[in-house]
């Protein structure tokens, strides 16, 4: 199975990133976690993304706040999927990071999840890997079924409490 790379622009992004890590662990998907800054360590970020495919990665999750150029900088140097997590870390409530992450030029795509959307970033990376891994696809199907059942149980409890006509 291919690995998922999780790259943070700063270790201050770790509380958000830990949610992606937990999701990958839940699905037993191998991963690596690194801190590379698009601005402070651009050569290291470039080297990582250039070698990501040959090093066995199937996708990169990039979490960054404020100017949030990390996902784009990584995507510029690889053709494996890059998923950006805009991190709420400034007085603009993450909107700055969202716009920086989502506004990529044609030819250099970055899939972008919600502000602080680490769980969905992990799930999207798992979906990408599941295209060539049937066991992983089955785990995703089971998780969706569990989510459906959980909502239906909550609905039944609400109906029982409030729909007594």
Short mmCIF file of N, CA and C in Angstrom, two decimals:
data_model
loop_
_atom_site.label_atom_id
_atom_site.label_comp_id
_atom_site.label_asym_id
_atom_site.label_seq_id
_atom_site.Cartn_x
_atom_site.Cartn_y
_atom_site.Cartn_z
N UNK A 1 0.85 -1.18 0.00
CA UNK A 1 0.00 0.00 0.00
C UNK A 1 0.90 1.24 0.00
N UNK A 2 0.51 2.22 -0.78
CA UNK A 2 1.23 3.48 -0.79
C UNK A 2 1.00 4.22 0.53
N UNK A 3 1.94 5.12 0.85
CA UNK A 3 1.86 5.92 2.07
C UNK A 3 1.23 7.27 1.76
N UNK A 4 0.79 7.93 2.81
CA UNK A 4 0.31 9.31 2.73
C UNK A 4 1.33 10.19 3.44
N UNK A 5 1.71 11.27 2.81
CA UNK A 5 2.58 12.25 3.45
C UNK A 5 1.71 13.33 4.06
N UNK A 6 2.03 13.71 5.28
CA UNK A 6 1.37 14.84 5.92
C UNK A 6 2.45 15.86 6.21
N UNK A 7 2.33 17.00 5.57
CA UNK A 7 3.33 18.06 5.71
C UNK A 7 2.66 19.26 6.37
N UNK A 8 3.27 19.75 7.45
CA UNK A 8 2.78 20.95 8.13
C UNK A 8 3.74 22.10 7.84
N UNK A 9 3.20 23.28 7.70
CA UNK A 9 4.04 24.46 7.54
C UNK A 9 4.71 24.86 8.83
N UNK A 10 4.12 24.45 9.96
CA UNK A 10 4.65 24.78 11.28
C UNK A 10 4.15 23.73 12.26
N UNK A 11 4.90 23.49 13.32
CA UNK A 11 4.42 22.54 14.32
C UNK A 11 3.19 23.07 15.05
N UNK A 12 2.89 24.35 14.92
CA UNK A 12 1.66 24.89 15.51
C UNK A 12 0.41 24.34 14.80
N UNK A 13 0.59 23.72 13.63
CA UNK A 13 -0.52 23.11 12.89
C UNK A 13 -0.84 21.71 13.40
N UNK A 14 -0.03 21.19 14.31
CA UNK A 14 -0.19 19.81 14.78
C UNK A 14 -1.57 19.50 15.36
N UNK A 15 -2.19 20.38 16.16
CA UNK A 15 -3.51 20.03 16.68
C UNK A 15 -4.54 19.75 15.58
N UNK A 16 -4.44 20.42 14.46
CA UNK A 16 -5.33 20.14 13.32
C UNK A 16 -4.91 18.84 12.66
N UNK A 17 -3.63 18.71 12.38
CA UNK A 17 -3.09 17.56 11.67
C UNK A 17 -3.33 16.25 12.42
N UNK A 18 -3.35 16.29 13.74
CA UNK A 18 -3.56 15.07 14.52
C UNK A 18 -4.89 14.39 14.17
N UNK A 19 -5.86 15.16 13.72
CA UNK A 19 -7.14 14.57 13.31
C UNK A 19 -6.98 13.75 12.03
N UNK A 20 -6.14 14.20 11.13
CA UNK A 20 -5.84 13.42 9.91
C UNK A 20 -5.07 12.16 10.28
N UNK A 21 -4.10 12.31 11.17
CA UNK A 21 -3.31 11.16 11.62
C UNK A 21 -4.21 10.10 12.23
N UNK A 22 -5.13 10.52 13.09
CA UNK A 22 -6.06 9.57 13.71
C UNK A 22 -6.91 8.84 12.69
N UNK A 23 -7.36 9.55 11.67
CA UNK A 23 -8.18 8.93 10.63
C UNK A 23 -7.37 7.92 9.83
N UNK A 24 -6.13 8.27 9.48
CA UNK A 24 -5.28 7.33 8.75
C UNK A 24 -4.99 6.10 9.59
N UNK A 25 -4.76 6.29 10.88
CA UNK A 25 -4.53 5.15 11.77
C UNK A 25 -5.76 4.26 11.87
N UNK A 26 -6.93 4.88 11.94
CA UNK A 26 -8.19 4.12 12.01
C UNK A 26 -8.33 3.20 10.80
N UNK A 27 -7.91 3.67 9.63
CA UNK A 27 -8.01 2.89 8.40
C UNK A 27 -6.74 2.07 8.12
N UNK A 28 -5.78 2.13 9.03
CA UNK A 28 -4.51 1.40 8.92
C UNK A 28 -3.76 1.75 7.64
N UNK A 29 -3.73 3.04 7.33
CA UNK A 29 -3.00 3.54 6.17
C UNK A 29 -1.65 4.08 6.65
N UNK A 30 -0.56 3.63 6.06
CA UNK A 30 0.75 4.13 6.48
C UNK A 30 0.93 5.61 6.11
N UNK A 31 1.69 6.31 6.94
CA UNK A 31 1.89 7.74 6.71
C UNK A 31 3.22 8.18 7.29
N UNK A 32 3.65 9.33 6.84
CA UNK A 32 4.79 10.04 7.43
C UNK A 32 4.35 11.47 7.69
N UNK A 33 4.89 12.07 8.74
CA UNK A 33 4.57 13.45 9.10
C UNK A 33 5.86 14.26 9.12
N UNK A 34 5.83 15.45 8.50
CA UNK A 34 7.00 16.32 8.45
C UNK A 34 6.57 17.78 8.62
N UNK A 35 7.52 18.62 9.00
CA UNK A 35 7.33 20.07 9.03
C UNK A 35 8.27 20.67 7.99
N UNK A 36 7.68 21.23 6.94
CA UNK A 36 8.43 21.96 5.92
C UNK A 36 7.66 23.23 5.63
N UNK A 37 8.34 24.33 5.58
CA UNK A 37 7.70 25.61 5.29
C UNK A 37 7.97 25.99 3.83
N UNK A 38 6.93 26.45 3.16
CA UNK A 38 7.09 26.94 1.78
C UNK A 38 8.01 28.15 1.74
N UNK A 39 8.08 28.88 2.85
CA UNK A 39 8.86 30.12 2.89
C UNK A 39 10.19 29.98 3.61
N UNK A 40 10.24 29.18 4.67
CA UNK A 40 11.47 29.07 5.47
C UNK A 40 12.36 27.89 5.07
N UNK A 41 11.75 26.84 4.50
CA UNK A 41 12.53 25.67 4.04
C UNK A 41 12.08 25.26 2.63
N UNK A 42 12.11 26.19 1.69
CA UNK A 42 11.59 25.87 0.35
C UNK A 42 12.36 24.76 -0.36
N UNK A 43 13.65 24.67 -0.16
CA UNK A 43 14.44 23.62 -0.82
C UNK A 43 14.08 22.24 -0.29
N UNK A 44 13.88 22.13 1.03
CA UNK A 44 13.51 20.85 1.62
C UNK A 44 12.11 20.43 1.19
N UNK A 45 11.19 21.39 1.13
CA UNK A 45 9.83 21.09 0.67
C UNK A 45 9.86 20.62 -0.79
N UNK A 46 10.64 21.30 -1.60
CA UNK A 46 10.76 20.93 -3.01
C UNK A 46 11.35 19.53 -3.16
N UNK A 47 12.43 19.26 -2.45
CA UNK A 47 13.07 17.94 -2.53
C UNK A 47 12.11 16.84 -2.10
N UNK A 48 11.34 17.09 -1.04
CA UNK A 48 10.39 16.08 -0.58
C UNK A 48 9.36 15.79 -1.65
N UNK A 49 8.76 16.82 -2.21
CA UNK A 49 7.70 16.60 -3.19
C UNK A 49 8.23 16.02 -4.50
N UNK A 50 9.43 16.39 -4.89
CA UNK A 50 10.01 15.83 -6.11
C UNK A 50 10.25 14.33 -5.98
N UNK A 51 10.55 13.86 -4.80
CA UNK A 51 10.85 12.44 -4.61
C UNK A 51 9.68 11.65 -4.03
N UNK A 52 8.54 12.28 -3.83
CA UNK A 52 7.41 11.63 -3.16
C UNK A 52 6.94 10.38 -3.89
N UNK A 53 6.80 10.43 -5.18
CA UNK A 53 6.32 9.25 -5.94
C UNK A 53 7.31 8.10 -5.79
N UNK A 54 8.59 8.35 -6.02
CA UNK A 54 9.59 7.27 -5.94
C UNK A 54 9.77 6.77 -4.51
N UNK A 55 9.39 7.57 -3.53
CA UNK A 55 9.48 7.15 -2.13
C UNK A 55 8.21 6.46 -1.63
N UNK A 56 7.28 6.16 -2.54
CA UNK A 56 6.14 5.34 -2.20
C UNK A 56 4.91 6.06 -1.69
N UNK A 57 4.82 7.36 -1.93
CA UNK A 57 3.64 8.10 -1.48
C UNK A 57 2.57 8.11 -2.57
N UNK A 58 1.31 8.01 -2.14
CA UNK A 58 0.18 8.05 -3.06
C UNK A 58 -0.54 9.38 -3.05
N UNK A 59 -0.30 10.19 -2.04
CA UNK A 59 -0.90 11.52 -1.92
C UNK A 59 -0.16 12.28 -0.83
N UNK A 60 -0.27 13.60 -0.92
CA UNK A 60 0.32 14.48 0.09
C UNK A 60 -0.78 15.34 0.67
N UNK A 61 -0.84 15.40 1.98
CA UNK A 61 -1.73 16.32 2.68
C UNK A 61 -0.84 17.46 3.18
N UNK A 62 -1.20 18.69 2.85
CA UNK A 62 -0.41 19.85 3.24
C UNK A 62 -1.26 20.78 4.09
N UNK A 63 -0.84 21.03 5.33
CA UNK A 63 -1.59 21.89 6.25
C UNK A 63 -0.79 23.15 6.51
N UNK A 64 -1.43 24.30 6.27
CA UNK A 64 -0.75 25.57 6.52
C UNK A 64 -1.78 26.66 6.74
N UNK A 65 -1.38 27.64 7.53
CA UNK A 65 -2.24 28.79 7.79
C UNK A 65 -1.68 30.04 7.15
N UNK A 66 -2.38 31.13 7.38
CA UNK A 66 -2.02 32.47 6.89
C UNK A 66 -1.82 32.46 5.38
N UNK A 67 -0.62 32.76 4.87
CA UNK A 67 -0.39 32.82 3.42
C UNK A 67 -0.59 31.46 2.76
N UNK A 68 -0.34 30.38 3.49
CA UNK A 68 -0.66 29.00 3.09
C UNK A 68 -0.22 28.64 1.67
N UNK A 69 1.03 28.87 1.37
CA UNK A 69 1.55 28.51 0.05
C UNK A 69 2.07 27.08 -0.01
N UNK A 70 2.06 26.38 1.10
CA UNK A 70 2.68 25.06 1.18
C UNK A 70 2.10 24.08 0.17
N UNK A 71 0.80 23.92 0.14
CA UNK A 71 0.19 22.94 -0.77
C UNK A 71 0.57 23.24 -2.22
N UNK A 72 0.51 24.49 -2.60
CA UNK A 72 0.87 24.86 -3.96
C UNK A 72 2.33 24.65 -4.27
N UNK A 73 3.19 24.95 -3.30
CA UNK A 73 4.63 24.73 -3.50
C UNK A 73 4.93 23.25 -3.67
N UNK A 74 4.27 22.41 -2.90
CA UNK A 74 4.46 20.97 -3.03
C UNK A 74 3.90 20.48 -4.37
N UNK A 75 2.70 20.93 -4.71
CA UNK A 75 2.06 20.50 -5.96
C UNK A 75 2.86 20.91 -7.18
N UNK A 76 3.57 22.01 -7.09
CA UNK A 76 4.37 22.49 -8.23
C UNK A 76 5.51 21.53 -8.56
N UNK A 77 5.85 20.65 -7.61
CA UNK A 77 7.01 19.78 -7.79
C UNK A 77 6.69 18.29 -7.80
N UNK A 78 5.42 17.95 -7.96
CA UNK A 78 5.03 16.54 -8.04
C UNK A 78 3.75 16.43 -8.86
N UNK A 79 3.49 15.23 -9.34
CA UNK A 79 2.23 14.99 -10.03
C UNK A 79 1.34 14.03 -9.24
N UNK A 80 1.73 13.68 -8.01
CA UNK A 80 0.80 12.92 -7.18
C UNK A 80 -0.20 13.91 -6.56
N UNK A 81 -1.38 13.44 -6.17
CA UNK A 81 -2.38 14.35 -5.63
C UNK A 81 -1.91 15.05 -4.36
N UNK A 82 -2.20 16.34 -4.29
CA UNK A 82 -1.93 17.15 -3.10
C UNK A 82 -3.26 17.67 -2.58
N UNK A 83 -3.48 17.49 -1.30
CA UNK A 83 -4.71 17.91 -0.63
C UNK A 83 -4.33 18.97 0.39
N UNK A 84 -4.86 20.16 0.25
CA UNK A 84 -4.55 21.24 1.16
C UNK A 84 -5.55 21.36 2.29
N UNK A 85 -5.03 21.56 3.49
CA UNK A 85 -5.87 21.88 4.65
C UNK A 85 -5.55 23.32 5.03
N UNK A 86 -6.46 24.26 4.76
CA UNK A 86 -6.25 25.62 5.25
C UNK A 86 -6.44 25.63 6.77
N UNK A 87 -5.46 26.15 7.48
CA UNK A 87 -5.50 26.14 8.94
C UNK A 87 -5.88 27.51 9.47
N UNK A 88 -6.83 27.51 10.39
CA UNK A 88 -7.26 28.74 11.04
C UNK A 88 -6.17 29.15 12.03
N UNK A 89 -5.38 30.17 11.65
CA UNK A 89 -4.26 30.53 12.52
C UNK A 89 -4.00 32.03 12.56
N UNK A 90 -4.92 32.80 12.06
CA UNK A 90 -4.69 34.24 12.08
C UNK A 90 -5.98 34.96 12.44
N UNK A 91 -5.90 36.26 12.49
CA UNK A 91 -7.10 37.02 12.83
C UNK A 91 -8.07 37.13 11.65
N UNK A 92 -7.82 36.43 10.57
CA UNK A 92 -8.78 36.36 9.46
C UNK A 92 -9.55 35.04 9.49
N UNK A 93 -9.46 34.31 10.60
CA UNK A 93 -10.21 33.07 10.84
C UNK A 93 -10.01 31.98 9.78
N UNK A 94 -8.86 31.97 9.13
CA UNK A 94 -8.55 30.93 8.16
C UNK A 94 -8.98 31.24 6.74
N UNK A 95 -9.71 32.32 6.55
CA UNK A 95 -10.14 32.68 5.19
C UNK A 95 -8.92 32.97 4.32
N UNK A 96 -7.90 33.60 4.89
CA UNK A 96 -6.67 33.87 4.14
C UNK A 96 -6.03 32.56 3.68
N UNK A 97 -5.95 31.58 4.56
CA UNK A 97 -5.36 30.29 4.21
C UNK A 97 -6.23 29.56 3.18
N UNK A 98 -7.54 29.63 3.34
CA UNK A 98 -8.44 28.99 2.38
C UNK A 98 -8.22 29.55 0.98
N UNK A 99 -8.22 30.86 0.86
CA UNK A 99 -8.05 31.48 -0.45
C UNK A 99 -6.67 31.19 -1.03
N UNK A 100 -5.64 31.20 -0.21
CA UNK A 100 -4.29 30.90 -0.69
C UNK A 100 -4.18 29.47 -1.18
N UNK A 101 -4.88 28.56 -0.53
CA UNK A 101 -4.79 27.14 -0.88
C UNK A 101 -5.63 26.81 -2.11
N UNK A 102 -6.80 27.39 -2.20
CA UNK A 102 -7.73 26.99 -3.26
C UNK A 102 -7.46 27.69 -4.60
N UNK A 103 -6.81 28.84 -4.59
CA UNK A 103 -6.63 29.63 -5.81
C UNK A 103 -5.35 29.25 -6.55
N UNK A 104 -5.29 28.03 -7.05
CA UNK A 104 -4.13 27.57 -7.78
C UNK A 104 -4.29 27.85 -9.28
N UNK A 105 -3.17 28.11 -9.97
CA UNK A 105 -3.26 28.35 -11.41
C UNK A 105 -3.54 27.05 -12.16
N UNK A 106 -4.10 27.17 -13.34
CA UNK A 106 -4.36 26.00 -14.18
C UNK A 106 -3.08 25.21 -14.38
N UNK A 107 -3.19 23.92 -14.29
CA UNK A 107 -2.05 23.04 -14.50
C UNK A 107 -1.39 22.56 -13.23
N UNK A 108 -1.67 23.20 -12.09
CA UNK A 108 -1.09 22.81 -10.80
C UNK A 108 -2.25 22.68 -9.80
N UNK A 109 -3.01 21.57 -9.87
CA UNK A 109 -4.17 21.45 -8.99
C UNK A 109 -3.80 21.11 -7.55
N UNK A 110 -4.60 21.64 -6.64
CA UNK A 110 -4.56 21.27 -5.23
C UNK A 110 -6.02 21.05 -4.82
N UNK A 111 -6.33 19.85 -4.35
CA UNK A 111 -7.64 19.62 -3.78
C UNK A 111 -7.64 20.30 -2.42
N UNK A 112 -8.70 21.02 -2.11
CA UNK A 112 -8.73 21.79 -0.87
C UNK A 112 -9.97 21.40 -0.07
N UNK A 113 -9.75 21.10 1.20
CA UNK A 113 -10.85 20.79 2.10
C UNK A 113 -11.19 22.04 2.93
N UNK A 114 -12.13 21.91 3.80
CA UNK A 114 -12.58 23.02 4.64
C UNK A 114 -11.47 23.50 5.56
N UNK A 115 -11.62 24.69 6.07
CA UNK A 115 -10.70 25.22 7.08
C UNK A 115 -10.67 24.23 8.25
N UNK A 116 -9.46 23.82 8.63
CA UNK A 116 -9.24 22.82 9.68
C UNK A 116 -9.86 21.46 9.35
N UNK A 117 -10.09 21.17 8.08
CA UNK A 117 -10.77 19.94 7.65
C UNK A 117 -9.87 18.74 7.51
N UNK A 118 -9.12 18.43 8.54
CA UNK A 118 -8.12 17.35 8.48
C UNK A 118 -8.73 15.96 8.29
N UNK A 119 -9.87 15.70 8.90
CA UNK A 119 -10.49 14.38 8.74
C UNK A 119 -10.86 14.17 7.28
N UNK A 120 -11.46 15.17 6.64
CA UNK A 120 -11.82 15.01 5.23
C UNK A 120 -10.58 14.92 4.34
N UNK A 121 -9.52 15.60 4.69
CA UNK A 121 -8.28 15.47 3.92
C UNK A 121 -7.77 14.03 3.99
N UNK A 122 -7.80 13.45 5.18
CA UNK A 122 -7.37 12.06 5.31
C UNK A 122 -8.30 11.13 4.55
N UNK A 123 -9.60 11.35 4.68
CA UNK A 123 -10.55 10.49 3.96
C UNK A 123 -10.38 10.60 2.45
N UNK A 124 -10.15 11.80 1.95
CA UNK A 124 -9.93 11.97 0.51
C UNK A 124 -8.67 11.24 0.08
N UNK A 125 -7.62 11.32 0.87
CA UNK A 125 -6.39 10.59 0.52
C UNK A 125 -6.63 9.08 0.55
N UNK A 126 -7.43 8.61 1.49
CA UNK A 126 -7.78 7.19 1.56
C UNK A 126 -8.60 6.79 0.34
N UNK A 127 -9.53 7.63 -0.08
CA UNK A 127 -10.32 7.34 -1.28
C UNK A 127 -9.41 7.23 -2.50
N UNK A 128 -8.42 8.09 -2.59
CA UNK A 128 -7.48 8.03 -3.71
C UNK A 128 -6.75 6.69 -3.71
N UNK A 129 -6.24 6.29 -2.55
CA UNK A 129 -5.55 5.00 -2.47
C UNK A 129 -6.48 3.83 -2.73
N UNK A 130 -7.77 3.98 -2.38
CA UNK A 130 -8.71 2.87 -2.52
C UNK A 130 -9.02 2.55 -3.99
N UNK A 131 -8.65 3.42 -4.89
CA UNK A 131 -8.86 3.13 -6.31
C UNK A 131 -8.07 1.90 -6.76
N UNK A 132 -6.98 1.62 -6.08
CA UNK A 132 -6.18 0.45 -6.43
C UNK A 132 -6.04 -0.52 -5.25
N UNK A 133 -6.92 -0.40 -4.26
CA UNK A 133 -6.85 -1.25 -3.08
C UNK A 133 -8.27 -1.59 -2.64
N UNK A 134 -8.73 -2.78 -3.03
CA UNK A 134 -10.12 -3.19 -2.77
C UNK A 134 -10.41 -3.30 -1.27
N UNK A 135 -9.45 -3.76 -0.49
CA UNK A 135 -9.66 -3.88 0.97
C UNK A 135 -9.89 -2.51 1.59
N UNK A 136 -9.17 -1.53 1.13
CA UNK A 136 -9.35 -0.17 1.62
C UNK A 136 -10.71 0.39 1.19
N UNK A 137 -11.12 0.08 -0.03
CA UNK A 137 -12.45 0.50 -0.51
C UNK A 137 -13.54 -0.10 0.36
N UNK A 138 -13.36 -1.35 0.76
CA UNK A 138 -14.35 -2.00 1.62
C UNK A 138 -14.40 -1.34 3.00
N UNK A 139 -13.24 -0.92 3.53
CA UNK A 139 -13.22 -0.22 4.81
C UNK A 139 -13.97 1.12 4.70
N UNK A 140 -13.80 1.80 3.59
CA UNK A 140 -14.52 3.06 3.38
C UNK A 140 -16.02 2.82 3.32
N UNK A 141 -16.43 1.78 2.59
CA UNK A 141 -17.86 1.45 2.52
C UNK A 141 -18.42 1.14 3.90
N UNK A 142 -17.67 0.39 4.70
CA UNK A 142 -18.12 0.05 6.05
C UNK A 142 -18.24 1.29 6.93
N UNK A 143 -17.27 2.20 6.80
CA UNK A 143 -17.33 3.44 7.59
C UNK A 143 -18.54 4.28 7.20
N UNK A 144 -18.83 4.35 5.91
CA UNK A 144 -20.02 5.08 5.47
C UNK A 144 -21.29 4.45 6.02
N UNK A 145 -21.35 3.13 6.01
CA UNK A 145 -22.53 2.43 6.54
C UNK A 145 -22.68 2.71 8.04
N UNK A 146 -21.57 2.71 8.78
CA UNK A 146 -21.62 3.03 10.21
C UNK A 146 -22.11 4.45 10.43
N UNK A 147 -21.65 5.38 9.62
CA UNK A 147 -22.10 6.77 9.73
C UNK A 147 -23.59 6.89 9.48
N UNK A 148 -24.08 6.17 8.48
CA UNK A 148 -25.51 6.17 8.17
C UNK A 148 -26.31 5.63 9.34
N UNK A 149 -25.89 4.51 9.90
CA UNK A 149 -26.59 3.90 11.02
C UNK A 149 -26.60 4.81 12.24
N UNK A 150 -25.52 5.49 12.48
CA UNK A 150 -25.44 6.42 13.62
C UNK A 150 -26.48 7.54 13.47
N UNK A 151 -26.58 8.10 12.27
CA UNK A 151 -27.56 9.17 12.04
C UNK A 151 -28.98 8.62 12.17
N UNK A 152 -29.23 7.43 11.65
CA UNK A 152 -30.57 6.86 11.74
C UNK A 152 -30.97 6.58 13.19
N UNK A 153 -30.01 6.14 14.03
CA UNK A 153 -30.30 5.95 15.46
C UNK A 153 -30.65 7.28 16.13
N UNK A 154 -29.90 8.32 15.80
CA UNK A 154 -30.19 9.64 16.36
C UNK A 154 -31.55 10.13 15.90
N UNK A 155 -31.87 9.90 14.64
CA UNK A 155 -33.18 10.29 14.11
C UNK A 155 -34.30 9.57 14.85
N UNK A 156 -34.13 8.28 15.07
CA UNK A 156 -35.16 7.51 15.77
C UNK A 156 -35.37 8.04 17.18
N UNK A 157 -34.29 8.41 17.86
CA UNK A 157 -34.41 8.95 19.22
C UNK A 157 -35.13 10.29 19.20
N UNK A 158 -34.84 11.14 18.25
CA UNK A 158 -35.52 12.44 18.15
C UNK A 158 -36.99 12.25 17.80
N UNK A 159 -37.27 11.36 16.86
CA UNK A 159 -38.67 11.09 16.49
C UNK A 159 -39.45 10.56 17.69
N UNK A 160 -38.84 9.66 18.43
CA UNK A 160 -39.50 9.09 19.61
C UNK A 160 -39.82 10.17 20.64
N UNK A 161 -38.89 11.10 20.82
CA UNK A 161 -39.07 12.13 21.85
C UNK A 161 -40.08 13.21 21.42
N UNK A 162 -40.07 13.60 20.15
CA UNK A 162 -40.84 14.79 19.75
C UNK A 162 -42.05 14.50 18.86
N UNK A 163 -42.17 13.34 18.29
CA UNK A 163 -43.26 13.10 17.36
C UNK A 163 -44.32 12.18 17.99
N UNK A 164 -44.89 12.65 19.07
CA UNK A 164 -45.92 11.85 19.78
C UNK A 164 -47.29 12.49 19.58
N UNK A 165 -47.81 12.37 18.45
CA UNK A 165 -49.11 12.98 18.14
C UNK A 165 -50.25 12.07 18.45
#
